[in-house]
Coordinates of N, CA, C and O in Angstrom, one line a residue:
X614 N 0.8 -1.2 0.0 CA 0.0 0.0 0.0 C 0.9 1.2 0.0 O 1.8 1.3 0.8
X615 N 0.6 2.2 -0.8 CA 1.4 3.4 -1.0 C 1.0 4.4 0.1 O -0.1 4.9 0.2
X616 N 2.0 4.8 0.9 CA 1.7 5.8 2.0 C 1.2 7.1 1.4 O 0.4 7.8 2.0
X617 N 1.7 7.5 0.2 CA 1.2 8.8 -0.4 C -0.2 8.7 -0.7 O -1.0 9.7 -0.6
X618 N -0.7 7.5 -1.1 CA -2.1 7.3 -1.4 C -3.0 7.5 -0.2 O -4.0 8.1 -0.2
X619 N -2.5 6.9 0.9 CA -3.2 7.0 2.2 C -3.3 8.5 2.6 O -4.3 8.9 3.1
X620 N -2.2 9.2 2.4 CA -2.2 10.6 2.8 C -3.2 11.4 1.9 O -3.9 12.3 2.4
X621 N -3.3 11.0 0.7 CA -4.3 11.7 -0.2 C -5.7 11.4 0.2 O -6.6 12.3 0.1
X622 N -6.0 10.3 0.8 CA -7.3 10.0 1.2 C -7.8 10.9 2.3 O -9.0 11.3 2.4
X623 N -6.9 11.4 3.2 CA -7.2 12.3 4.2 C -7.1 13.8 3.9 O -7.6 14.6 4.6
X624 N -6.5 14.1 2.7 CA -6.4 15.5 2.3 C -7.2 15.9 1.1 O -7.6 17.0 0.9
X625 N -7.3 14.9 0.1 CA -8.0 15.3 -1.1 C -9.5 15.3 -0.9 O -10.1 14.5 -0.3
X626 N -10.1 16.4 -1.5 CA -11.5 16.6 -1.4 C -12.3 16.0 -2.6 O -11.7 16.0 -3.7
X627 N -13.4 15.5 -2.3 CA -14.3 15.0 -3.4 C -14.7 16.1 -4.3 O -15.2 17.1 -3.8
X628 N -14.4 16.1 -5.6 CA -14.6 17.2 -6.5 C -16.0 17.4 -7.0 O -16.3 18.4 -7.6
X629 N -16.9 16.4 -6.8 CA -18.2 16.5 -7.4 C -19.2 15.7 -6.6 O -18.8 14.9 -5.7
X630 N -20.5 15.8 -6.9 CA -21.5 15.0 -6.4 C -22.0 15.4 -5.0 O -21.7 16.5 -4.5
X631 N -22.8 14.6 -4.5 CA -23.5 14.9 -3.2 C -22.6 15.2 -2.1 O -22.9 16.0 -1.2
X632 N -21.4 14.6 -2.1 CA -20.4 14.8 -1.0 C -19.2 15.7 -1.4 O -18.1 15.6 -0.8
X633 N -19.4 16.5 -2.4 CA -18.3 17.4 -2.9 C -17.8 18.3 -1.7 O -18.6 18.8 -0.9
X634 N -16.5 18.4 -1.6 CA -15.9 19.2 -0.6 C -15.5 18.4 0.6 O -14.7 18.9 1.4
X635 N -16.0 17.2 0.8 CA -15.5 16.3 1.9 C -14.3 15.6 1.5 O -14.1 15.3 0.3
X636 N -13.4 15.3 2.4 CA -12.2 14.5 2.1 C -12.7 13.1 1.7 O -13.7 12.7 2.2
X637 N -11.9 12.4 1.0 CA -12.2 11.1 0.6 C -12.4 10.2 1.8 O -13.2 9.3 1.8
X638 N -11.6 10.4 2.8 CA -11.7 9.6 4.1 C -13.0 9.9 4.8 O -13.4 9.0 5.6
X639 N -13.7 11.0 4.5 CA -15.0 11.3 5.2 C -16.2 10.7 4.4 O -17.3 10.9 4.9
X640 N -16.0 10.2 3.2 CA -17.1 9.7 2.5 C -17.7 8.5 3.1 O -17.1 7.6 3.6
X641 N -19.1 8.5 3.2 CA -19.8 7.3 3.8 C -19.6 6.0 3.0 O -19.5 6.1 1.8
X642 N -19.7 4.9 3.8 CA -19.5 3.6 3.2 C -20.5 3.3 2.1 O -20.2 2.7 1.1
X643 N -21.8 3.8 2.3 CA -22.8 3.5 1.2 C -22.5 4.2 -0.1 O -22.8 3.7 -1.2
X644 N -21.9 5.4 0.0 CA -21.5 6.1 -1.2 C -20.4 5.4 -1.9 O -20.4 5.2 -3.1
X645 N -19.4 4.9 -1.1 CA -18.3 4.2 -1.7 C -18.8 2.9 -2.3 O -18.3 2.5 -3.4
X646 N -19.7 2.2 -1.7 CA -20.3 1.0 -2.2 C -21.0 1.2 -3.5 O -21.0 0.4 -4.4
X647 N -21.7 2.4 -3.6 CA -22.4 2.7 -4.8 C -21.4 2.8 -6.0 O -21.6 2.2 -7.1
X648 N -20.2 3.4 -5.8 CA -19.2 3.5 -6.8 C -18.7 2.1 -7.1 O -18.5 1.8 -8.3
X649 N -18.6 1.2 -6.1 CA -18.1 -0.1 -6.4 C -19.1 -0.9 -7.3 O -18.7 -1.7 -8.1
X650 N -20.4 -0.6 -7.1 CA -21.4 -1.3 -7.9 C -21.5 -0.7 -9.3 O -21.6 -1.4 -10.3
X651 N -21.4 0.6 -9.4 CA -21.6 1.3 -10.7 C -20.3 1.5 -11.5 O -20.4 1.8 -12.7
X652 N -19.2 1.5 -10.8 CA -17.9 1.6 -11.5 C -17.2 2.9 -11.0 O -17.8 4.0 -10.9
X653 N -16.0 2.7 -10.6 CA -15.1 3.8 -10.2 C -14.7 4.6 -11.4 O -14.5 4.0 -12.5
X654 N -14.5 5.9 -11.3 CA -13.9 6.7 -12.4 C -12.6 6.1 -12.9 O -11.9 5.5 -12.1
X655 N -12.3 6.2 -14.1 CA -11.1 5.6 -14.7 C -9.9 6.6 -14.7 O -9.4 7.0 -15.7
X656 N -9.6 7.0 -13.4 CA -8.5 8.0 -13.3 C -7.9 7.9 -11.9 O -8.3 6.9 -11.1
X657 N -7.1 8.8 -11.5 CA -6.5 8.7 -10.1 C -7.5 8.8 -9.0 O -7.4 8.1 -8.0
X658 N -8.5 9.6 -9.2 CA -9.6 9.7 -8.2 C -10.3 8.4 -8.0 O -10.5 7.9 -6.9
X659 N -10.5 7.7 -9.1 CA -11.2 6.4 -9.1 C -10.4 5.4 -8.3 O -10.9 4.6 -7.5
X660 N -9.0 5.4 -8.5 CA -8.2 4.5 -7.7 C -8.2 4.8 -6.3 O -8.2 3.9 -5.4
X661 N -8.2 6.1 -5.9 CA -8.3 6.5 -4.5 C -9.7 6.1 -3.9 O -9.7 5.6 -2.7
X662 N -10.7 6.3 -4.6 CA -12.1 5.9 -4.2 C -12.1 4.4 -4.0 O -12.7 3.9 -3.0
X663 N -11.5 3.6 -4.9 CA -11.5 2.2 -4.7 C -10.7 1.8 -3.5 O -11.1 0.9 -2.7
X664 N -9.6 2.4 -3.2 CA -8.8 2.2 -2.0 C -9.6 2.5 -0.8 O -9.6 1.7 0.2
X665 N -10.3 3.6 -0.8 CA -11.1 4.0 0.4 C -12.2 3.0 0.6 O -12.5 2.6 1.7
X666 N -12.8 2.5 -0.5 CA -13.9 1.5 -0.4 C -13.3 0.2 0.3 O -13.9 -0.4 1.1
X667 N -12.1 -0.2 -0.2 CA -11.5 -1.4 0.4 C -11.3 -1.2 1.9 O -11.6 -2.1 2.7
X668 N -10.7 -0.1 2.3 CA -10.5 0.2 3.7 C -11.8 0.1 4.5 O -11.9 -0.5 5.5
X669 N -12.8 0.8 4.0 CA -14.1 0.9 4.6 C -14.7 -0.5 4.7 O -15.2 -0.9 5.8
X670 N -14.8 -1.2 3.6 CA -15.4 -2.5 3.6 C -14.8 -3.5 4.5 O -15.4 -4.4 5.0
X671 N -13.5 -3.4 4.7 CA -12.7 -4.3 5.6 C -12.5 -3.8 7.0 O -11.8 -4.4 7.8
X672 N -13.2 -2.7 7.3 CA -13.1 -2.2 8.7 C -11.8 -1.6 9.1 O -11.4 -1.6 10.2
X673 N -11.1 -1.0 8.1 CA -9.7 -0.5 8.3 C -9.6 1.0 8.2 O -8.5 1.5 8.0
X674 N -10.7 1.7 8.4 CA -10.6 3.2 8.4 C -9.7 3.7 9.5 O -9.1 4.7 9.3
X675 N -9.5 3.0 10.5 CA -8.7 3.4 11.6 C -7.2 3.5 11.2 O -6.4 4.2 11.9
X676 N -6.8 2.9 10.1 CA -5.4 3.0 9.6 C -5.1 4.5 9.3 O -4.0 4.9 9.2
X677 N -6.2 5.3 9.0 CA -6.0 6.6 8.6 C -5.8 7.6 9.7 O -5.3 8.7 9.6
X678 N -6.2 7.2 10.9 CA -6.2 8.0 12.1 C -4.8 8.6 12.4 O -4.6 9.8 12.6
X679 N -3.7 7.7 12.4 CA -2.4 8.3 12.7 C -1.9 9.3 11.7 O -1.2 10.2 12.0
X680 N -2.3 9.1 10.4 CA -2.0 10.0 9.4 C -2.7 11.4 9.6 O -2.1 12.4 9.5
X681 N -4.0 11.3 9.9 CA -4.7 12.5 10.2 C -4.2 13.3 11.4 O -4.0 14.5 11.4
X682 N -3.8 12.5 12.4 CA -3.2 13.1 13.6 C -1.8 13.8 13.3 O -1.5 14.9 13.7
X683 N -1.0 13.1 12.5 CA 0.3 13.6 12.2 C 0.2 14.9 11.3 O 1.1 15.7 11.3
X684 N -0.8 15.0 10.5 CA -1.0 16.2 9.7 C -1.8 17.3 10.4 O -2.1 18.3 9.8
X685 N -2.2 17.0 11.6 CA -2.9 18.0 12.4 C -4.4 18.2 12.0 O -5.0 19.2 12.3
X686 N -4.9 17.2 11.3 CA -6.3 17.2 10.9 C -7.3 16.8 12.0 O -8.4 17.2 11.9
X687 N -6.8 16.0 12.9 CA -7.6 15.7 14.1 C -6.7 15.7 15.3 O -5.4 15.5 15.2
X688 N -7.2 15.8 16.5 CA -6.4 15.8 17.7 C -6.1 14.3 18.0 O -6.9 13.4 17.8
X689 N -4.9 14.1 18.5 CA -4.5 12.8 19.0 C -5.5 12.3 20.1 O -5.9 13.1 20.9
X690 N -5.8 11.0 20.0 CA -6.7 10.5 21.0 C -5.9 10.1 22.2 O -4.9 9.5 22.1
X691 N -6.4 10.4 23.3 CA -5.8 10.0 24.6 C -6.4 8.7 25.1 O -7.5 8.5 25.0
X692 N -5.5 7.9 25.6 CA -6.0 6.6 26.2 C -6.4 6.7 27.6 O -6.0 7.5 28.4

């Protein structure tokens, strides 16, 4: 898995549609599943959406938390 792609998931904003303006990591699972059924765009965005769908579908969204924390996008969680 490409670390740069994971960083893009938490920084790149959805450029169109119902969830335009949200980062790819913020897209809801049902929206990602819709793309999986209908087809991902045939470009870099489509590859990132497919990666996000894979993470979401397999319950791995938590992998993005350390990246978000390191970029200052969310506060570190205290134990």
